[in-house]
Amino acid sequence: MAQAFKERVIYQIYPSSFKDSNNDGRGDLKGIISKLDYLKKLGIGIIWLSPIYESPMDDMGYDISDYYNINKLFGDMNDFDNLILEAKKRDILIVMDLVINHTSTKSKWFIEAINGNEKYKRYYYFEKGKKNKAPNNWDSAFTGSAWKKVPNSDEYYLCLFCDTQVDLNYHNEEVIKEVEKIIKYWLDKGVYGFRCDVINNIYKTSLRNDNFLKLYNKGTKYYQNQEGMFTILKRFRNDVLDHYDTFLVGETGAITPKIANRLINERCLDMFFEFDHIFADKSKLLPIFKRKFNAKKLMKALFNWQENVPYIANYLENHDQLRSISRYGDAKDYYKESGKLLALLLLTLKGTPVIYQGEEIGTLDYKEISYEECKDVAAKMAFKTVKKLLHLSDKKVRKLVNETINRDNARAPMQWDDSINGGFNEGKETWLKVNDDYKTINVKNEEKDEDSILNFYIKLIHFRNDDEVLKKGEFKRGYLSNNLNYFYRIYENRIYLIVLNFSKKTIKFNIPLKLRLILSNVENKDLNKLNPYFAGIFEVM
Ligand code: GLC
């Protein structure tokens, strides 16, 4: 099992929106168990569960109040044990989300701290304000100050996300010990590994002011990729992880291949998620501004990672990103073709493919979601900040936020069939609205349609599961442009050529190699002319 993460395809489940078994409007563990056969058929070998721990859900479980208990909204420990068991029967491994940069303000540790217990105050960053202002000028990742004032006190606490997510203090040995205990607890329960939330933020070297950018002072140079992070992750490895057959995948915004190599070589992480390619259609400085999608930009970022790290976790979607066909494909005229092209890209890159729930059926973003319907705390905070900064009308601000960063787009209930609420439940109002297109885009429809995006994923995943070149092959760059792109995968004496036409145009393709087409998304009689959104795997003969 040690290298299972290199052999298998990962599927991310967002528990609130996967399957609601008790008709209370929110997904749950029993719902997940009821869909394990579906995932098995899809070819999935590992499930990554977004947080299911006890939580007030201000940031949808990424604000944990009790690391040792299951959120009642999702079920209980019995359901969790059953999930591990039922998954095991189907040879599926379970990965948990490990959110250890911060806890919820509802955590016992924080409640003790706020009540003045010095031991627990040292678990967090409590600092005195400066002239009635926050201790420094850092902004939170969700905009607004990264400090929240403690009522009736001159102290503030650090919260780099929303103000009920309190940053833990990793200068404190006791915090490290607590986290090791948590990791051990879940590994002993039979969990295979962890996706580590914002892991390269955990160590704050200093709390100095950030003077780099006046508009938005994140202070990241003092807490991203710090030496202390390497040390702590190595501690986790030596003290706990090395005693198990397990693995860690890190969510690591703002890393470079150099840092990633170090993380892997020093066994801090086994693989990681990079964030460069997601800016192919939006501004890096102000992600609220959309840019016309540029395939060359997307592929260039991916190629850079493919070439410069030994291993990586690949993704096009997750619970924080808008849907990929809406972003990189053509949902209107080439919905199926572009959806399948993206599938083929994801499944043929070097590294472990991570599919997000609904991606396999070509789920799209909402056409519209109002401020009242919006549930994403980050989107809500951004609404306020953008409005204040840019003095735009409410309508304009909503449009900007919804089209670029409103994470609700990825979090709509899964569309299982064409019955009410898309079969997510039996019709009870859902925690977040169901996308209107569920009558056409749903699992049941696509299972019946041989030519569906879902059936293409099934074919591709099973192909990869049995294919050494895709699982183990080296990557070699081919060609980059805003329409035609290709790359090679090489293993022992076999070479694959992966070809992608990211455009509505038929394009010429003649490379002086003898090729055999193994698999493609559309029928293409004359392979010297590639149809719009053609994607194929060829073997070089
Ligand atoms: C990660 C999660 C995101 C969450 C944030 C704070 O980026 O993926 O959903 O809001 O961390 O925990």
Coordinates of C-alpha atoms and ligand atoms in Angstrom, one line a residue:
M1 CA 0.0 0.0 0.0
A2 CA 2.9 2.3 0.6
Q3 CA 2.8 3.6 -2.9
A4 CA -1.0 3.2 -3.4
F5 CA -1.3 6.9 -4.0
K6 CA 0.8 6.6 -7.1
E7 CA -1.2 3.7 -8.5
R8 CA -4.8 4.9 -7.9
V9 CA -7.1 7.7 -8.9
I10 CA -8.3 9.9 -6.1
Y11 CA -11.9 11.2 -5.9
Q12 CA -12.7 14.2 -3.7
I13 CA -16.0 14.1 -1.8
Y14 CA -17.6 17.3 -0.5
P15 CA -19.7 15.6 2.2
S16 CA -22.4 18.3 2.4
S17 CA -23.2 18.0 -1.2
F18 CA -22.6 14.4 -2.2
K19 CA -25.7 12.4 -1.2
D20 CA -28.3 13.1 1.5
S21 CA -29.5 9.8 2.9
N22 CA -31.9 11.1 5.6
N23 CA -33.5 13.9 3.6
D24 CA -32.4 16.7 5.8
G25 CA -31.0 18.8 3.0
R26 CA -27.4 18.0 3.6
G27 CA -25.2 15.1 2.4
D28 CA -24.0 12.5 5.0
L29 CA -21.8 9.5 5.5
K30 CA -24.6 7.0 4.9
G31 CA -25.1 8.8 1.6
I32 CA -21.5 8.3 0.7
I33 CA -21.6 4.6 1.6
S34 CA -24.7 4.2 -0.6
K35 CA -22.6 5.5 -3.6
L36 CA -19.4 3.4 -3.1
D37 CA -20.4 1.0 -5.8
Y38 CA -20.8 3.9 -8.2
L39 CA -17.2 5.0 -7.3
K40 CA -15.9 1.5 -7.7
K41 CA -17.5 1.3 -11.2
L42 CA -15.8 4.6 -12.0
G43 CA -12.5 3.1 -11.1
I44 CA -11.7 5.1 -8.0
G45 CA -9.1 3.8 -5.6
I46 CA -8.9 6.5 -3.0
I47 CA -11.6 8.9 -1.6
W48 CA -10.5 12.2 -0.1
L49 CA -13.2 13.4 2.3
S50 CA -13.4 17.1 2.8
P51 CA -13.7 17.7 6.6
I52 CA -16.3 15.7 8.5
Y53 CA -15.2 16.6 12.0
E54 CA -17.3 18.5 14.5
S55 CA -17.6 22.1 13.3
P56 CA -19.8 25.1 13.4
M57 CA -19.4 25.1 9.6
D58 CA -18.6 28.8 9.2
D59 CA -16.1 27.7 6.5
M60 CA -17.9 24.4 5.8
G61 CA -15.9 22.2 8.1
Y62 CA -12.5 23.9 7.5
D63 CA -13.2 25.3 11.0
I64 CA -12.9 22.3 13.3
S65 CA -14.2 22.4 16.8
D66 CA -13.4 18.8 17.7
Y67 CA -10.8 16.8 15.9
Y68 CA -12.0 13.5 17.5
N69 CA -15.6 13.6 16.7
I70 CA -17.8 13.4 13.6
N71 CA -20.0 16.3 12.7
K72 CA -23.6 15.3 13.6
L73 CA -24.7 16.8 10.3
F74 CA -22.9 13.9 8.6
G75 CA -23.6 11.0 11.0
D76 CA -21.6 9.5 13.9
M77 CA -18.5 7.5 14.5
N78 CA -20.3 4.3 13.8
D79 CA -21.2 5.6 10.3
F80 CA -17.5 6.6 9.8
D81 CA -16.3 3.1 10.9
N82 CA -18.8 1.6 8.5
L83 CA -17.5 3.8 5.7
I84 CA -14.0 2.6 6.2
L85 CA -15.2 -1.0 6.3
E86 CA -17.4 -0.8 3.3
A87 CA -14.7 1.1 1.3
K88 CA -12.2 -1.6 2.3
K89 CA -14.5 -4.3 1.0
R90 CA -14.3 -2.6 -2.4
D91 CA -10.6 -1.9 -2.1
I92 CA -11.1 1.8 -1.7
L93 CA -8.9 3.8 0.7
I94 CA -10.1 6.8 2.7
V95 CA -8.1 10.0 3.0
M96 CA -9.1 12.7 5.6
D97 CA -8.7 16.4 5.3
L98 CA -6.3 17.5 8.0
V99 CA -7.0 21.2 8.9
I100 CA -4.2 22.1 11.3
N101 CA -3.3 25.6 10.4
H102 CA -6.3 26.8 12.5
T103 CA -9.1 25.7 14.7
S104 CA -12.6 27.0 15.0
T105 CA -13.2 29.6 17.8
K106 CA -15.7 26.9 19.1
S107 CA -12.8 24.5 19.8
K108 CA -12.3 23.7 23.5
W109 CA -8.7 24.9 23.2
F110 CA -9.9 28.3 22.0
I111 CA -12.7 28.6 24.6
E112 CA -10.2 27.9 27.3
A113 CA -7.8 30.5 25.8
I114 CA -10.4 33.2 25.5
N115 CA -11.4 32.5 29.2
G116 CA -7.8 33.4 30.1
N117 CA -6.2 29.9 30.5
E118 CA -2.6 30.7 29.8
K119 CA -1.7 27.2 28.6
Y120 CA -4.3 27.4 25.8
K121 CA -3.6 31.0 25.0
R122 CA -0.1 29.8 24.0
Y123 CA -1.8 27.5 21.4
Y124 CA -2.7 30.6 19.4
Y125 CA -1.4 34.0 18.6
F126 CA -2.8 36.6 21.1
E127 CA -1.2 39.9 20.7
K128 CA -1.8 43.4 22.1
G129 CA -3.1 45.9 19.6
K130 CA -1.1 49.0 18.6
K131 CA -2.8 52.3 19.4
N132 CA -6.2 50.6 19.3
K133 CA -5.4 49.0 16.0
A134 CA -4.6 45.3 15.0
P135 CA -1.0 44.2 16.0
N136 CA 0.1 44.3 12.3
N137 CA -1.3 45.1 8.9
W138 CA -1.9 41.6 7.5
D139 CA -5.1 41.0 5.6
S140 CA -6.9 37.7 5.8
A141 CA -6.9 35.4 2.7
F142 CA -10.7 36.1 2.5
T143 CA -10.0 39.9 2.7
G144 CA -10.3 42.2 5.7
S145 CA -7.9 42.3 8.7
A146 CA -6.2 39.0 9.8
W147 CA -6.7 40.0 13.4
K148 CA -9.9 40.0 15.5
K149 CA -10.2 41.9 18.7
V150 CA -11.0 40.0 21.8
P151 CA -14.1 41.7 23.4
N152 CA -13.3 43.7 26.5
S153 CA -9.6 43.4 26.1
D154 CA -6.7 45.1 24.3
E155 CA -5.7 41.8 22.7
Y156 CA -6.3 40.4 19.2
Y157 CA -6.0 36.9 17.9
L158 CA -4.6 35.9 14.5
C159 CA -7.1 34.5 12.0
L160 CA -5.7 34.2 8.4
F161 CA -9.0 33.1 7.0
C162 CA -12.4 34.0 8.4
D163 CA -12.6 35.4 11.9
T164 CA -13.8 32.2 13.5
Q165 CA -10.8 30.3 12.2
V166 CA -7.9 30.9 14.6
D167 CA -4.3 30.2 13.6
L168 CA -2.5 27.7 15.8
N169 CA 0.9 28.6 17.2
Y170 CA 3.5 26.1 16.0
H171 CA 6.2 27.7 18.1
N172 CA 4.5 25.8 20.9
E173 CA 5.7 22.2 21.3
E174 CA 2.3 21.3 22.9
V175 CA 0.5 22.2 19.6
I176 CA 2.8 19.9 17.7
K177 CA 2.1 17.1 20.2
E178 CA -1.7 17.7 19.9
V179 CA -1.5 17.4 16.1
E180 CA 0.5 14.2 16.3
K181 CA -2.1 12.8 18.6
I182 CA -4.8 13.7 16.1
I183 CA -2.9 12.1 13.1
K184 CA -2.3 8.9 15.1
Y185 CA -5.9 8.7 16.2
W186 CA -7.2 8.6 12.6
L187 CA -4.5 6.4 11.3
D188 CA -5.4 3.9 14.0
K189 CA -8.9 4.0 12.8
G190 CA -7.8 2.8 9.4
V191 CA -7.5 6.0 7.5
Y192 CA -4.9 5.8 4.7
G193 CA -3.6 9.3 4.6
F194 CA -4.3 13.0 4.7
R195 CA -4.8 16.0 2.5
C196 CA -3.2 18.8 4.5
D197 CA -5.0 22.0 4.3
V198 CA -3.0 25.2 3.7
I199 CA 0.0 23.3 5.1
N200 CA 2.7 25.6 4.0
N201 CA 1.2 28.4 6.1
I202 CA 1.5 26.7 9.4
Y203 CA 4.7 28.3 10.7
K204 CA 4.8 32.0 11.4
T205 CA 8.4 33.2 11.6
S206 CA 7.5 36.7 12.5
L207 CA 4.5 38.9 13.0
R208 CA 6.0 42.0 11.3
N209 CA 4.1 44.3 9.1
D210 CA 3.9 43.6 5.4
N211 CA 4.8 46.6 3.4
F212 CA 5.0 44.9 0.0
L213 CA 1.6 45.8 -1.4
K214 CA -0.5 48.6 -0.1
L215 CA -3.8 47.3 -1.5
Y216 CA -3.6 43.9 0.0
N217 CA -1.0 43.0 2.7
K218 CA -1.1 39.3 3.2
G219 CA 2.2 39.1 5.1
T220 CA 2.8 35.8 3.4
K221 CA 6.6 36.3 3.4
Y222 CA 6.5 35.7 7.1
Y223 CA 4.5 32.5 7.1
Q224 CA 4.6 30.8 3.8
N225 CA 7.1 28.0 3.1
Q226 CA 9.1 28.9 6.2
E227 CA 12.0 26.8 7.6
G228 CA 9.9 26.0 10.6
M229 CA 7.3 24.3 8.3
F230 CA 10.0 21.9 7.1
T231 CA 11.0 21.1 10.6
I232 CA 7.5 20.4 11.8
L233 CA 6.5 18.2 8.9
K234 CA 9.7 16.2 9.4
R235 CA 8.7 15.8 13.0
F236 CA 5.3 14.4 12.0
R237 CA 7.1 12.0 9.7
N238 CA 9.5 10.7 12.2
D239 CA 7.3 10.7 15.3
V240 CA 4.1 9.3 13.7
L241 CA 3.8 8.8 10.0
D242 CA 6.9 6.5 9.6
H243 CA 5.1 4.0 11.9
Y244 CA 2.3 3.6 9.4
D245 CA 1.7 2.8 5.8
T246 CA 0.4 6.2 4.9
F247 CA 0.9 9.4 2.8
L248 CA 0.4 13.1 2.9
V249 CA -0.7 15.4 0.1
G250 CA -0.3 19.0 0.8
E251 CA -2.4 22.0 -0.3
T252 CA 0.5 24.3 -1.0
G253 CA -0.4 27.7 -2.5
A254 CA 2.5 29.8 -3.7
I255 CA 5.2 27.2 -3.9
T256 CA 7.9 26.9 -6.5
P257 CA 9.3 23.7 -7.9
K258 CA 12.4 24.3 -5.8
I259 CA 10.4 24.3 -2.6
A260 CA 8.3 21.4 -3.7
N261 CA 11.4 19.3 -4.5
R262 CA 12.7 20.0 -1.0
L263 CA 9.3 19.1 0.5
I264 CA 9.4 15.8 -1.3
N265 CA 13.1 15.0 -1.0
E266 CA 13.0 15.6 2.7
R267 CA 9.9 13.5 3.0
C268 CA 7.8 16.4 4.4
L269 CA 5.1 15.6 1.9
D270 CA 4.5 12.8 -0.6
M271 CA 2.8 15.0 -3.1
F272 CA 1.3 18.4 -3.3
F273 CA -1.2 20.6 -5.1
E274 CA 0.2 23.6 -6.9
F275 CA -1.8 26.7 -7.8
D276 CA -0.1 28.2 -10.9
H277 CA -2.3 26.7 -13.6
I278 CA -5.6 28.0 -12.1
F279 CA -4.7 31.6 -13.1
A280 CA -5.1 30.8 -16.8
D281 CA -8.3 32.7 -16.8
K282 CA -8.0 35.2 -14.0
S283 CA -5.7 37.8 -12.6
K284 CA -3.1 36.6 -10.1
L285 CA -3.0 39.9 -8.3
L286 CA -6.7 40.5 -8.2
P287 CA -8.3 37.0 -8.8
I288 CA -11.7 38.6 -8.9
F289 CA -11.0 39.8 -12.4
K290 CA -11.6 37.3 -15.0
R291 CA -9.4 37.0 -18.1
K292 CA -10.1 35.3 -21.3
F293 CA -9.0 31.7 -21.0
N294 CA -5.7 31.0 -22.5
A295 CA -4.9 27.4 -23.1
K296 CA -1.2 28.1 -23.6
K297 CA -1.0 29.7 -20.2
L298 CA -2.7 26.7 -18.6
M299 CA -0.5 24.2 -20.3
K300 CA 2.7 26.2 -19.8
A301 CA 2.0 26.2 -16.0
L302 CA 1.3 22.5 -16.0
F303 CA 4.4 21.7 -18.2
N304 CA 6.6 23.6 -15.8
W305 CA 5.5 21.5 -12.9
Q306 CA 5.5 18.3 -14.9
E307 CA 9.1 18.9 -15.8
N308 CA 10.5 20.1 -12.6
V309 CA 9.2 17.8 -9.8
P310 CA 9.4 14.1 -9.4
Y311 CA 5.8 13.7 -8.4
I312 CA 2.6 15.8 -8.1
A313 CA -1.2 15.7 -7.5
N314 CA -3.0 16.9 -10.5
Y315 CA -6.4 18.6 -10.5
L316 CA -8.6 20.9 -12.5
E317 CA -11.4 21.2 -10.0
N318 CA -11.9 21.1 -6.2
H319 CA -14.3 22.6 -3.7
D320 CA -12.5 26.0 -4.0
Q321 CA -12.5 26.3 -7.8
L322 CA -15.1 27.0 -10.3
R323 CA -16.1 24.1 -12.6
S324 CA -13.5 23.4 -15.3
I325 CA -15.7 23.1 -18.4
S326 CA -17.2 26.5 -17.5
R327 CA -13.6 27.9 -17.3
Y328 CA -11.4 26.1 -19.8
G329 CA -13.9 24.4 -22.1
D330 CA -16.8 25.4 -24.2
A331 CA -20.0 24.7 -22.3
K332 CA -22.2 25.9 -25.1
D333 CA -21.0 24.5 -28.4
Y334 CA -18.6 21.8 -27.4
Y335 CA -19.7 20.7 -24.0
K336 CA -19.0 17.0 -24.3
E337 CA -15.9 17.3 -26.4
S338 CA -14.3 19.9 -24.2
G339 CA -15.4 18.0 -21.0
K340 CA -13.7 14.9 -22.3
L341 CA -10.6 16.8 -23.4
L342 CA -10.2 18.0 -19.8
A343 CA -10.7 14.5 -18.6
L344 CA -8.0 13.2 -20.9
L345 CA -5.6 15.9 -19.8
L346 CA -6.2 15.2 -16.1
L347 CA -5.8 11.4 -16.5
T348 CA -2.6 11.5 -18.6
L349 CA -0.4 14.0 -16.8
K350 CA 2.5 12.6 -14.7
G351 CA 1.3 12.3 -11.1
T352 CA -1.9 11.3 -9.3
P353 CA -5.2 12.5 -10.8
V354 CA -7.6 14.0 -8.3
I355 CA -11.2 14.2 -9.6
Y356 CA -13.7 16.4 -7.8
Q357 CA -17.2 15.1 -7.3
G358 CA -19.4 16.0 -10.3
E359 CA -16.4 16.7 -12.5
E360 CA -16.9 13.2 -14.0
I361 CA -20.4 14.1 -15.3
G362 CA -19.4 17.5 -16.6
T363 CA -21.0 19.6 -13.9
L364 CA -21.2 23.3 -14.7
D365 CA -21.2 26.5 -12.6
Y366 CA -24.5 28.1 -11.6
K367 CA -26.0 30.4 -14.2
E368 CA -26.9 32.7 -11.4
I369 CA -26.7 32.7 -7.6
S370 CA -28.0 35.6 -5.6
Y371 CA -26.3 37.2 -2.6
E372 CA -29.1 35.7 -0.4
E373 CA -28.5 32.2 -1.7
C374 CA -24.7 32.5 -1.4
K375 CA -23.2 30.3 1.4
D376 CA -19.5 30.7 0.8
V377 CA -18.0 32.8 3.6
A378 CA -15.0 33.9 1.4
A379 CA -17.4 35.1 -1.4
K380 CA -19.4 37.0 1.2
M381 CA -16.4 38.7 2.6
A382 CA -15.1 39.5 -0.9
F383 CA -18.5 41.0 -1.8
K384 CA -18.1 43.5 1.0
T385 CA -14.5 44.3 0.4
V386 CA -14.8 44.7 -3.4
K387 CA -17.8 46.9 -3.0
K388 CA -15.9 49.2 -0.6
L389 CA -12.8 49.3 -2.7
L390 CA -14.2 49.7 -6.2
H391 CA -17.4 51.6 -5.6
L392 CA -19.3 49.5 -8.0
S393 CA -23.0 48.7 -8.0
D394 CA -24.1 45.6 -6.1
K395 CA -25.1 43.9 -9.3
K396 CA -21.6 44.4 -10.8
V397 CA -19.8 43.2 -7.7
R398 CA -22.0 40.1 -7.5
K399 CA -21.2 39.3 -11.1
L400 CA -17.5 39.7 -10.6
V401 CA -17.5 37.5 -7.5
N402 CA -19.8 34.8 -8.9
E403 CA -17.8 34.5 -12.1
T404 CA -14.4 34.1 -10.5
I405 CA -14.3 33.2 -6.9
N406 CA -17.7 32.2 -5.5
R407 CA -16.9 28.7 -4.3
D408 CA -20.6 27.8 -4.1
N409 CA -20.3 27.1 -7.8
A410 CA -18.4 23.9 -7.0
R411 CA -20.4 23.0 -4.0
A412 CA -23.9 22.6 -5.4
P413 CA -25.6 19.2 -4.6
M414 CA -24.4 16.3 -6.8
Q415 CA -26.8 15.5 -9.6
W416 CA -27.6 11.8 -9.5
D417 CA -30.8 11.7 -11.7
D418 CA -33.6 13.9 -13.1
S419 CA -35.9 13.5 -10.1
I420 CA -36.5 16.5 -7.8
N421 CA -33.3 17.9 -6.4
G422 CA -31.4 15.8 -8.9
G423 CA -31.8 12.7 -6.7
F424 CA -29.5 14.3 -4.1
N425 CA -32.4 13.7 -1.7
E426 CA -36.1 13.1 -1.9
G427 CA -37.1 16.7 -2.3
K428 CA -36.4 18.4 1.0
E429 CA -34.9 21.8 0.6
T430 CA -31.2 21.6 0.2
W431 CA -28.5 23.5 2.2
L432 CA -27.3 25.1 -1.1
K433 CA -29.5 25.3 -4.2
V434 CA -29.4 22.5 -6.8
N435 CA -28.2 23.7 -10.2
D436 CA -31.1 24.2 -12.7
D437 CA -29.5 21.9 -15.3
Y438 CA -29.9 18.7 -13.3
K439 CA -32.6 17.3 -15.7
T440 CA -30.0 17.0 -18.4
I441 CA -26.7 16.8 -16.5
N442 CA -26.9 13.8 -14.1
V443 CA -25.3 10.4 -13.4
K444 CA -28.3 8.4 -14.5
N445 CA -28.6 10.0 -17.9
E446 CA -24.9 9.7 -18.5
E447 CA -24.8 6.1 -17.5
K448 CA -27.3 5.3 -20.3
D449 CA -25.5 7.4 -22.9
E450 CA -22.5 5.6 -24.3
D451 CA -21.0 8.8 -25.5
S452 CA -21.3 10.7 -22.2
I453 CA -18.6 12.5 -20.3
L454 CA -19.1 10.0 -17.5
N455 CA -18.6 7.0 -19.7
F456 CA -15.4 8.6 -21.0
Y457 CA -14.1 9.1 -17.5
I458 CA -14.9 5.4 -16.7
K459 CA -13.0 4.3 -19.8
L460 CA -10.0 6.6 -19.1
I461 CA -9.7 5.8 -15.4
H462 CA -9.8 2.0 -16.0
F463 CA -7.3 2.5 -18.8
R464 CA -4.9 4.4 -16.5
N465 CA -5.4 1.9 -13.7
D466 CA -3.9 -0.8 -15.9
D467 CA -1.4 1.2 -17.7
E468 CA 2.3 1.5 -16.7
V469 CA 3.1 4.3 -19.0
L470 CA 0.5 6.7 -17.6
K471 CA 1.2 5.7 -14.0
K472 CA 5.0 5.6 -14.1
G473 CA 6.1 7.3 -17.3
E474 CA 8.4 10.3 -17.4
F475 CA 7.0 13.5 -18.8
K476 CA 8.5 15.2 -21.9
R477 CA 7.1 18.4 -23.3
G478 CA 6.0 18.6 -26.9
Y479 CA 4.3 21.7 -28.1
L480 CA 2.5 24.6 -26.6
S481 CA 0.0 27.0 -28.1
N482 CA -3.4 28.5 -27.5
N483 CA -5.0 25.7 -29.5
L484 CA -2.8 22.7 -30.2
N485 CA -0.8 21.2 -27.3
Y486 CA 1.0 18.0 -26.9
F487 CA 3.3 16.1 -24.6
Y488 CA 4.9 12.7 -24.2
R489 CA 4.9 10.1 -21.5
I490 CA 7.7 7.6 -21.6
Y491 CA 8.2 4.4 -19.7
E492 CA 10.9 1.8 -20.5
N493 CA 10.7 1.5 -24.2
R494 CA 7.1 2.7 -24.7
I495 CA 6.2 6.3 -25.7
Y496 CA 2.8 7.9 -25.6
L497 CA 1.9 11.2 -27.3
I498 CA -1.0 13.1 -25.7
V499 CA -2.6 15.5 -28.1
L500 CA -5.1 18.2 -27.2
N501 CA -6.9 20.7 -29.5
F502 CA -8.2 23.4 -27.1
S503 CA -10.1 25.2 -29.9
K504 CA -13.2 25.3 -31.9
K505 CA -11.1 25.1 -35.0
T506 CA -10.1 22.1 -37.0
I507 CA -6.3 22.2 -36.9
K508 CA -3.5 20.6 -38.9
F509 CA -1.5 18.0 -37.2
N510 CA 1.4 16.4 -38.9
I511 CA 4.4 15.3 -36.9
P512 CA 6.9 13.0 -38.5
L513 CA 6.3 10.0 -36.2
K514 CA 4.5 6.8 -36.8
L515 CA 1.5 6.9 -34.4
R516 CA -1.2 4.5 -33.3
L517 CA -4.3 6.0 -31.8
I518 CA -5.1 4.3 -28.5
L519 CA -8.0 6.4 -27.3
S520 CA -9.7 9.6 -28.1
N521 CA -12.6 11.7 -27.2
V522 CA -14.1 12.2 -30.6
E523 CA -14.0 10.2 -33.8
N524 CA -11.5 11.7 -36.1
K525 CA -11.1 9.9 -39.4
D526 CA -8.2 12.0 -40.8
L527 CA -5.7 12.4 -38.0
N528 CA -3.8 15.0 -40.0
K529 CA -6.7 17.3 -39.3
L530 CA -7.8 17.4 -35.7
N531 CA -11.5 18.2 -34.9
P532 CA -12.5 20.9 -32.5
Y533 CA -11.5 19.9 -29.0
F534 CA -10.0 16.7 -30.1
A535 CA -8.0 14.9 -27.4
G536 CA -6.2 11.6 -27.9
I537 CA -3.6 9.3 -26.6
F538 CA -1.3 7.9 -29.3
E539 CA 1.5 5.3 -29.0
V540 CA 4.6 6.2 -30.9
M541 CA 5.5 3.1 -32.9
Ligands
GLC1 C1 -8.2 25.6 2.1 C2 -9.5 24.9 1.9 C3 -10.6 26.0 1.8 C4 -10.6 26.7 3.1 C5 -9.2 27.2 3.5 C6 -9.2 27.6 5.0 O1 -7.8 26.4 1.1 O2 -9.4 24.2 0.7 O3 -11.8 25.5 1.5 O4 -11.5 27.7 3.1 O5 -8.2 26.3 3.3 O6 -9.2 26.4 5.8

